[in-house]
mmCIF file of C-alpha atoms in Angstrom:
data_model
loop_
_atom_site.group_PDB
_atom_site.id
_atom_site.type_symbol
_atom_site.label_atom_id
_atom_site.label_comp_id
_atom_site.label_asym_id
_atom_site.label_seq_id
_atom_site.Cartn_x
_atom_site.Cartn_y
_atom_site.Cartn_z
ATOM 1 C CA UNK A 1 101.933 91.637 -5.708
ATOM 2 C CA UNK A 2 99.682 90.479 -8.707
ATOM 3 C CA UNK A 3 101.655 86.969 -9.291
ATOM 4 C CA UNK A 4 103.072 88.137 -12.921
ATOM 5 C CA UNK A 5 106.981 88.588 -12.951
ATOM 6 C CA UNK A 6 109.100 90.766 -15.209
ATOM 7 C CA UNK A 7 112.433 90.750 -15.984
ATOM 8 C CA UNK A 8 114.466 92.632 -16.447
ATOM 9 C CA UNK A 9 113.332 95.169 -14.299
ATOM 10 C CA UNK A 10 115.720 97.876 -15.885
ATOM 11 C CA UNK A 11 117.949 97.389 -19.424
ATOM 12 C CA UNK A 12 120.060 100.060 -20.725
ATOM 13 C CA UNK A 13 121.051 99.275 -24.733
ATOM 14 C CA UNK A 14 122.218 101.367 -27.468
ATOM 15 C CA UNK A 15 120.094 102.328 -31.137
ATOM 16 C CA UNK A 16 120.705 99.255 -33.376
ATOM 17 C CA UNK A 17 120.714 96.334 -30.737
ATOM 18 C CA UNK A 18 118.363 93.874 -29.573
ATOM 19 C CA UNK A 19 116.670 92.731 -26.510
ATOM 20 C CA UNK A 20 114.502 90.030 -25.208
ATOM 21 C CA UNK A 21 111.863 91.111 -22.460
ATOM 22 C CA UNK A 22 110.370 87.992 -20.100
ATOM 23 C CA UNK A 23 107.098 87.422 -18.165
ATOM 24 C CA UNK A 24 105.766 84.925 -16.044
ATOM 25 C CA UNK A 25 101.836 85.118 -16.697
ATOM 26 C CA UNK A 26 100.035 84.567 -12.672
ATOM 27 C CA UNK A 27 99.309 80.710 -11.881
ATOM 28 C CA UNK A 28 96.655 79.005 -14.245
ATOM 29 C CA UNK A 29 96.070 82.112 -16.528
ATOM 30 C CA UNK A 30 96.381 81.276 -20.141
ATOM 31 C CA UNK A 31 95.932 85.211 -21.843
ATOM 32 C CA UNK A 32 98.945 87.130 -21.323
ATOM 33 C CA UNK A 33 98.999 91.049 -23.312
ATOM 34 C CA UNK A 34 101.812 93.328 -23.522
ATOM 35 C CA UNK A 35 101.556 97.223 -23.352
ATOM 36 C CA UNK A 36 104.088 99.952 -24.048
ATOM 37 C CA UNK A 37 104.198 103.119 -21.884
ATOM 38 C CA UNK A 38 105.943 105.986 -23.460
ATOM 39 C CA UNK A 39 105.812 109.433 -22.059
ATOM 40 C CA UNK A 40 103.749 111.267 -25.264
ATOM 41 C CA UNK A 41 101.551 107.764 -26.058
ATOM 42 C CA UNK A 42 100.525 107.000 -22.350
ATOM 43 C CA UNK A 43 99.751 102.862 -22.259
ATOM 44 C CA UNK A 44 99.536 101.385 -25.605
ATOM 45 C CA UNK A 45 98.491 97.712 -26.033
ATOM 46 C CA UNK A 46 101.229 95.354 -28.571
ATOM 47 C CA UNK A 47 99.987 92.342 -29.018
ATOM 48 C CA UNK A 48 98.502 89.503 -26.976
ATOM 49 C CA UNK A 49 98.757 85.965 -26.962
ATOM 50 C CA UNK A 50 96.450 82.616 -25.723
ATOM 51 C CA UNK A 51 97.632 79.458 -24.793
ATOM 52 C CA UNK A 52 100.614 79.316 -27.152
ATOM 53 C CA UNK A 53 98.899 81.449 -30.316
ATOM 54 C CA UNK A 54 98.732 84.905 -31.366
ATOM 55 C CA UNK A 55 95.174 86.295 -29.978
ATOM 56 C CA UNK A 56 95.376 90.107 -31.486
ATOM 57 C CA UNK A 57 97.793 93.060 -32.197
ATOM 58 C CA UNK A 58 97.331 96.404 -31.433
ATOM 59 C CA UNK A 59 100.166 99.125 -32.125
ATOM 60 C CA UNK A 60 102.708 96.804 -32.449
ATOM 61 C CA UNK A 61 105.667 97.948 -34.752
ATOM 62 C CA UNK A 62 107.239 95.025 -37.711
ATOM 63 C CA UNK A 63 110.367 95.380 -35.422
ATOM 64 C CA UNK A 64 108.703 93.787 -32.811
ATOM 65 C CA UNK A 65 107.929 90.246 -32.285
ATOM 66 C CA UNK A 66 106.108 88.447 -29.059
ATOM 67 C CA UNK A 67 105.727 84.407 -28.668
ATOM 68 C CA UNK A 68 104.479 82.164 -25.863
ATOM 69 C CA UNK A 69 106.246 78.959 -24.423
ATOM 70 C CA UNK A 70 104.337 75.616 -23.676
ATOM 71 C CA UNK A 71 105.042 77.103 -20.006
ATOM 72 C CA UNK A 72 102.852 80.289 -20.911
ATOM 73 C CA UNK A 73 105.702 82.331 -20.188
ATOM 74 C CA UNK A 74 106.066 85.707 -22.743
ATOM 75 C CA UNK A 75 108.658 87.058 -24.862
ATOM 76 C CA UNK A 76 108.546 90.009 -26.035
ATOM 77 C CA UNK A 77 111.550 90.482 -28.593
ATOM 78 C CA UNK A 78 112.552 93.860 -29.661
ATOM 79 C CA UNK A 79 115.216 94.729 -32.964
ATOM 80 C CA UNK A 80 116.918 97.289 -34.341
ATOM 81 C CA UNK A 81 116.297 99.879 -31.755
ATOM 82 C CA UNK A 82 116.073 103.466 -31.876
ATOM 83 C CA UNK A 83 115.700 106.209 -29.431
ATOM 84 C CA UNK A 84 111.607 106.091 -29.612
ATOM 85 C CA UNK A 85 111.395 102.420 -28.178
ATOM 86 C CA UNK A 86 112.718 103.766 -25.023
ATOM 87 C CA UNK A 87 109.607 103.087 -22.646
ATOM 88 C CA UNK A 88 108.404 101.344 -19.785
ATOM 89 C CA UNK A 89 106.781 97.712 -21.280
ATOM 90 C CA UNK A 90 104.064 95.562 -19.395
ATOM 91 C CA UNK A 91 103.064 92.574 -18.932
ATOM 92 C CA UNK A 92 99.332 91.613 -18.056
ATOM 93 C CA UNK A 93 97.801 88.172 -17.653
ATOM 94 C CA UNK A 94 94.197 87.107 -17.242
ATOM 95 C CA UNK A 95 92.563 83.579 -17.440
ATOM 96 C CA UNK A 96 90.389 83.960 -20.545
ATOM 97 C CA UNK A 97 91.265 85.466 -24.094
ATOM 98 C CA UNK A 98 88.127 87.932 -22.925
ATOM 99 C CA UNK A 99 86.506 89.984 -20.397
ATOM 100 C CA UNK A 100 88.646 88.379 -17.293
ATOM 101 C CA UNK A 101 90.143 90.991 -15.294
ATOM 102 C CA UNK A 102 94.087 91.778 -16.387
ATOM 103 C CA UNK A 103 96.610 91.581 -13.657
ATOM 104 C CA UNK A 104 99.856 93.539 -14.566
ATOM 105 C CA UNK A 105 103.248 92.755 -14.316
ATOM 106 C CA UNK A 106 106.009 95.590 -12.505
ATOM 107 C CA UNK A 107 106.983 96.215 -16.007
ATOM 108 C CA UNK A 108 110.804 96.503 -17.661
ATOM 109 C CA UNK A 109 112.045 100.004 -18.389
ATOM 110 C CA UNK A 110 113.919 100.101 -21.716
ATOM 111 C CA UNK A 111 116.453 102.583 -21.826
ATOM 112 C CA UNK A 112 117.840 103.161 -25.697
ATOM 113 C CA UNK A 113 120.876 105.751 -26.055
ATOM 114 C CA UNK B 1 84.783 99.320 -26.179
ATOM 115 C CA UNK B 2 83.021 102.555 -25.147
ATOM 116 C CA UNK B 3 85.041 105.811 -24.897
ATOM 117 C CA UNK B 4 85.097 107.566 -21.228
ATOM 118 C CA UNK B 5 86.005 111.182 -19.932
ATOM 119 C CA UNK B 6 87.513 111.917 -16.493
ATOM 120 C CA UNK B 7 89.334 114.813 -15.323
ATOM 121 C CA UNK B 8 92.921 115.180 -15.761
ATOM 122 C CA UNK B 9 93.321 116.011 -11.978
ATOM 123 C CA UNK B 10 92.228 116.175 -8.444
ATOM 124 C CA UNK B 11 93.405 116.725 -5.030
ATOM 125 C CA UNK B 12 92.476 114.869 -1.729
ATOM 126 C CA UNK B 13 92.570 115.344 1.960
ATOM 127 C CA UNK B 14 94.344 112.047 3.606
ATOM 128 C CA UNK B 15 92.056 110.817 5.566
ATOM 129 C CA UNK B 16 88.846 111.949 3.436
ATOM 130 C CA UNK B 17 87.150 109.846 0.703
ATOM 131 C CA UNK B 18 88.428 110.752 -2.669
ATOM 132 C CA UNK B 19 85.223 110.706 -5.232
ATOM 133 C CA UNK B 20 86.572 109.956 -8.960
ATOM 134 C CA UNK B 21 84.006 110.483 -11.315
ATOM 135 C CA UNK B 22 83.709 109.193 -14.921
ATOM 136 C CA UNK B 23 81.700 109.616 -17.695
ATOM 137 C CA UNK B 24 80.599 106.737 -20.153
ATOM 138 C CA UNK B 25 77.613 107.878 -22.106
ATOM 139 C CA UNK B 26 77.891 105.314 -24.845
ATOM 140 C CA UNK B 27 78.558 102.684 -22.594
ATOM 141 C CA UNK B 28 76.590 99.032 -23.868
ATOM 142 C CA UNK B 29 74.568 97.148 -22.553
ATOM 143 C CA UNK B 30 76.727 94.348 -22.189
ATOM 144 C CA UNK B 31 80.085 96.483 -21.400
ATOM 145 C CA UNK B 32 81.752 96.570 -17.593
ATOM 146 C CA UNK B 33 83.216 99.899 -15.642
ATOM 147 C CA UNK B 34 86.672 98.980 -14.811
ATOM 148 C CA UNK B 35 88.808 100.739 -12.738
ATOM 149 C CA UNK B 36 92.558 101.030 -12.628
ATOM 150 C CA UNK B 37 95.522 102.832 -10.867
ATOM 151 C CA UNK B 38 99.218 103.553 -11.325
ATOM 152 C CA UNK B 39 101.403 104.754 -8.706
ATOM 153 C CA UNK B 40 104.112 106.019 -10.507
ATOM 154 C CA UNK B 41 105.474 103.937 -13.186
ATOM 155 C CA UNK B 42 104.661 100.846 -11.511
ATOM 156 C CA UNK B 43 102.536 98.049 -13.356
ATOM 157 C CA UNK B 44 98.781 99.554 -13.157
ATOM 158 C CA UNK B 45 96.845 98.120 -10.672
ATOM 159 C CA UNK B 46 93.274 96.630 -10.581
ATOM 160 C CA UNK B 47 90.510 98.177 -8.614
ATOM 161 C CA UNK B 48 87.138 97.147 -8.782
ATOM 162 C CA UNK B 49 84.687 96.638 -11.782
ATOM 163 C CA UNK B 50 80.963 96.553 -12.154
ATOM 164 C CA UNK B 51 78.137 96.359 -14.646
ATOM 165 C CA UNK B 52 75.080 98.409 -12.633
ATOM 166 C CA UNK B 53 74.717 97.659 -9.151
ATOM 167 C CA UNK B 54 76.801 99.252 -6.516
ATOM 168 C CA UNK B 55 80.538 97.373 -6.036
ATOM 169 C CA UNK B 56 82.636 97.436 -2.892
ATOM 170 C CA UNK B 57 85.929 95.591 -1.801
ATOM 171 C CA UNK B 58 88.606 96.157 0.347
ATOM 172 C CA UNK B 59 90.076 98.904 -1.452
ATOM 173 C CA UNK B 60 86.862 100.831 -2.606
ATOM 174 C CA UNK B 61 83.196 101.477 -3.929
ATOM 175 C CA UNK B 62 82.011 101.952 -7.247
ATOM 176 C CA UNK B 63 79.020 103.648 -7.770
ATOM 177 C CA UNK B 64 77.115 103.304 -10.959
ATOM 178 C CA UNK B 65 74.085 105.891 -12.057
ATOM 179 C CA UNK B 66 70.958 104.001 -12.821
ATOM 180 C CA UNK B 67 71.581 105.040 -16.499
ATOM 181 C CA UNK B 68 74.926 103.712 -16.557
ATOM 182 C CA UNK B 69 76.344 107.038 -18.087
ATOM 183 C CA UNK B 70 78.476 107.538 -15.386
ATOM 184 C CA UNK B 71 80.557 106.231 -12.095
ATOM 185 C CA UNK B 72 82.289 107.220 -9.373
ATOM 186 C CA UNK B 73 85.150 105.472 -7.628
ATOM 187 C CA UNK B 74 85.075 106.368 -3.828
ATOM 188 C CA UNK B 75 88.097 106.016 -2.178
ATOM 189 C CA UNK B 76 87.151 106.005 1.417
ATOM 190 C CA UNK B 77 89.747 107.413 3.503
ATOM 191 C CA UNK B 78 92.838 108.287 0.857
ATOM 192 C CA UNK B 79 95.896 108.229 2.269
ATOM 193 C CA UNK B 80 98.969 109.753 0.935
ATOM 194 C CA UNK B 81 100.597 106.199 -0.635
ATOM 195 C CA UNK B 82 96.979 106.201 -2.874
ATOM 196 C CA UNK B 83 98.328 109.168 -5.031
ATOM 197 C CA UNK B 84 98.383 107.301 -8.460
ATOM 198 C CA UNK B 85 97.090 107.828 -11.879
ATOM 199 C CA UNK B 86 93.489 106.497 -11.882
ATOM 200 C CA UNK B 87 91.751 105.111 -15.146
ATOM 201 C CA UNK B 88 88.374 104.629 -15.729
ATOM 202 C CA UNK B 89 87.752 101.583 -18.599
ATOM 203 C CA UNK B 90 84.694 100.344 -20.140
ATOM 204 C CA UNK B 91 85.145 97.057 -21.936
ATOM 205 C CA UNK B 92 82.742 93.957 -22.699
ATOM 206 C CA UNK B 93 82.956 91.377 -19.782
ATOM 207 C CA UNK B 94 81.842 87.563 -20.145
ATOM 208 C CA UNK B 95 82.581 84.125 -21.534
ATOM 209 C CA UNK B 96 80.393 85.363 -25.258
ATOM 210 C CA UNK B 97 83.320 85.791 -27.740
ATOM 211 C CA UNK B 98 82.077 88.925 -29.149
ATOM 212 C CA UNK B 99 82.841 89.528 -32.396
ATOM 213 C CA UNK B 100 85.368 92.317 -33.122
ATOM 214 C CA UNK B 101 85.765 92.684 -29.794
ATOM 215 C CA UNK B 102 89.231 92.353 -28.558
ATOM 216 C CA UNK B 103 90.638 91.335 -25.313
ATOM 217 C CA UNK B 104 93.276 94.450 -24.479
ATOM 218 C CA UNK B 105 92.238 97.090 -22.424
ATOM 219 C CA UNK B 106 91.952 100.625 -23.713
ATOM 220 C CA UNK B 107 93.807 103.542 -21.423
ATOM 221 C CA UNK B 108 92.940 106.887 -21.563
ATOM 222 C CA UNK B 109 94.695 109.759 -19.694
ATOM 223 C CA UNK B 110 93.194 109.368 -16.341
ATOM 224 C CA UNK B 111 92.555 111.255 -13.356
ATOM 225 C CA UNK B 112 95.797 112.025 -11.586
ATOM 226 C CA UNK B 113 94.702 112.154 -8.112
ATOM 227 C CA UNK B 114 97.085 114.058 -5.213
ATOM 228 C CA UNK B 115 96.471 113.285 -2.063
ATOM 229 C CA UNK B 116 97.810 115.752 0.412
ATOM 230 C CA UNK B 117 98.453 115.446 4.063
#
């Protein structure tokens, strides 16, 4: 167990909706990254954020939007879905924005049909 | 961060050490070896991680040639539950806020490592 939660752990939507993935970052780490795992792209980092602000973006498409709470919990909000978002999404945490050693989350499987 | 190669595959003996080897030629000066695994689909898992002496913990070594071009990750007695994707990472370690330099890690494909009783 690496201390960051996920949930859902499974969500099943349709092409047009939208859904609202959650993590809990481990106890006293500020950095918390999330990564999409598709089947053709393999782990792709989205964006990460520090203490409450946006830290970088990788791949991350205009549909999709991330924020951090005062509580350094994650959101990780994805609209208008199609077929191609379906993938299994991680969390990670770490302490600093830099070079600490990620721990990851048991991910959320998104489902799209 | 530096670019590595591994092979796509290997198989294992349970109960004998699994070797992983990975090759970072343009590694920096100032960039880490990081390993990671992931046992199908779950979240990937940290390892061990080392700059150029020798690293051990309780789940394995990591051995790192003098020129830093390349590692192994020694598994020391694989059993069948330690058949996961395994990825090799090189990535800049350290409180220095490079610039340029993000904070993600970088994922290649791996070495998918079988273990077989």
């Amino acid at each position: 167990d690496s201390g960051v939660t996920q949930t859902p752990k499974h969500l099943i939507t349709a092409t047009g909706q939208r859904v609202t993935l959650r993590c809990s970052p481990r106890s006293g780490d500020l950095s918390v990254y999330w990564y999409q795992q598709s089947l053709d792209q393999g782990l792709q980092f989205l964006i990460q954020y520090y203490n409450g602000e946006e830290r970088a973006k990788g791949n991350i498409l205009e549909r999709f939007s991330a924020q951090q709470f005062p509580d350094l919990h994650s959101e990780l909000n994805l609209s208008s879905l199609e077929l191609g978002d379906s993938a299994l999404y991680f969390c990670a945490s770490s302490v600093r924005p830099k070079g600490d050693t990620q721990y990851f989350g048991p991910g959320t499987r998104l489902t799209v049909l | 961060d530096a670019k590595t190669t591994q092979p796509p595959s290997m198989d294992c003996a349970e109960g004998r050490a699994a070797n992983l080897p990975c090759n970072h030629s343009t590694i920096s000066g100032n960039e880490y070896v990081y390993w990671y695994r992931q046992i199908h689909s779950q979240g990937p898992q940290y390892i061990i991680h080392g700059l150029k002496n020798n690293e051990t913990n309780e789940m394995a070594s990591l051995i790192i040639t003098e020129d830093r071009k390349s590692s192994t990750l020694i598994l020391p007695h694989a059993t069948l539950r330690d058949t996961a994707v395994y990825y090799c990472i090189v990535r800049v370690t350290g409180t220095t806020d490079y610039g340029g330099s993000q904070g993600n890690l970088i994922f290649g494909k791996g070495t998918k490592l079988s273990v077989k009783p």
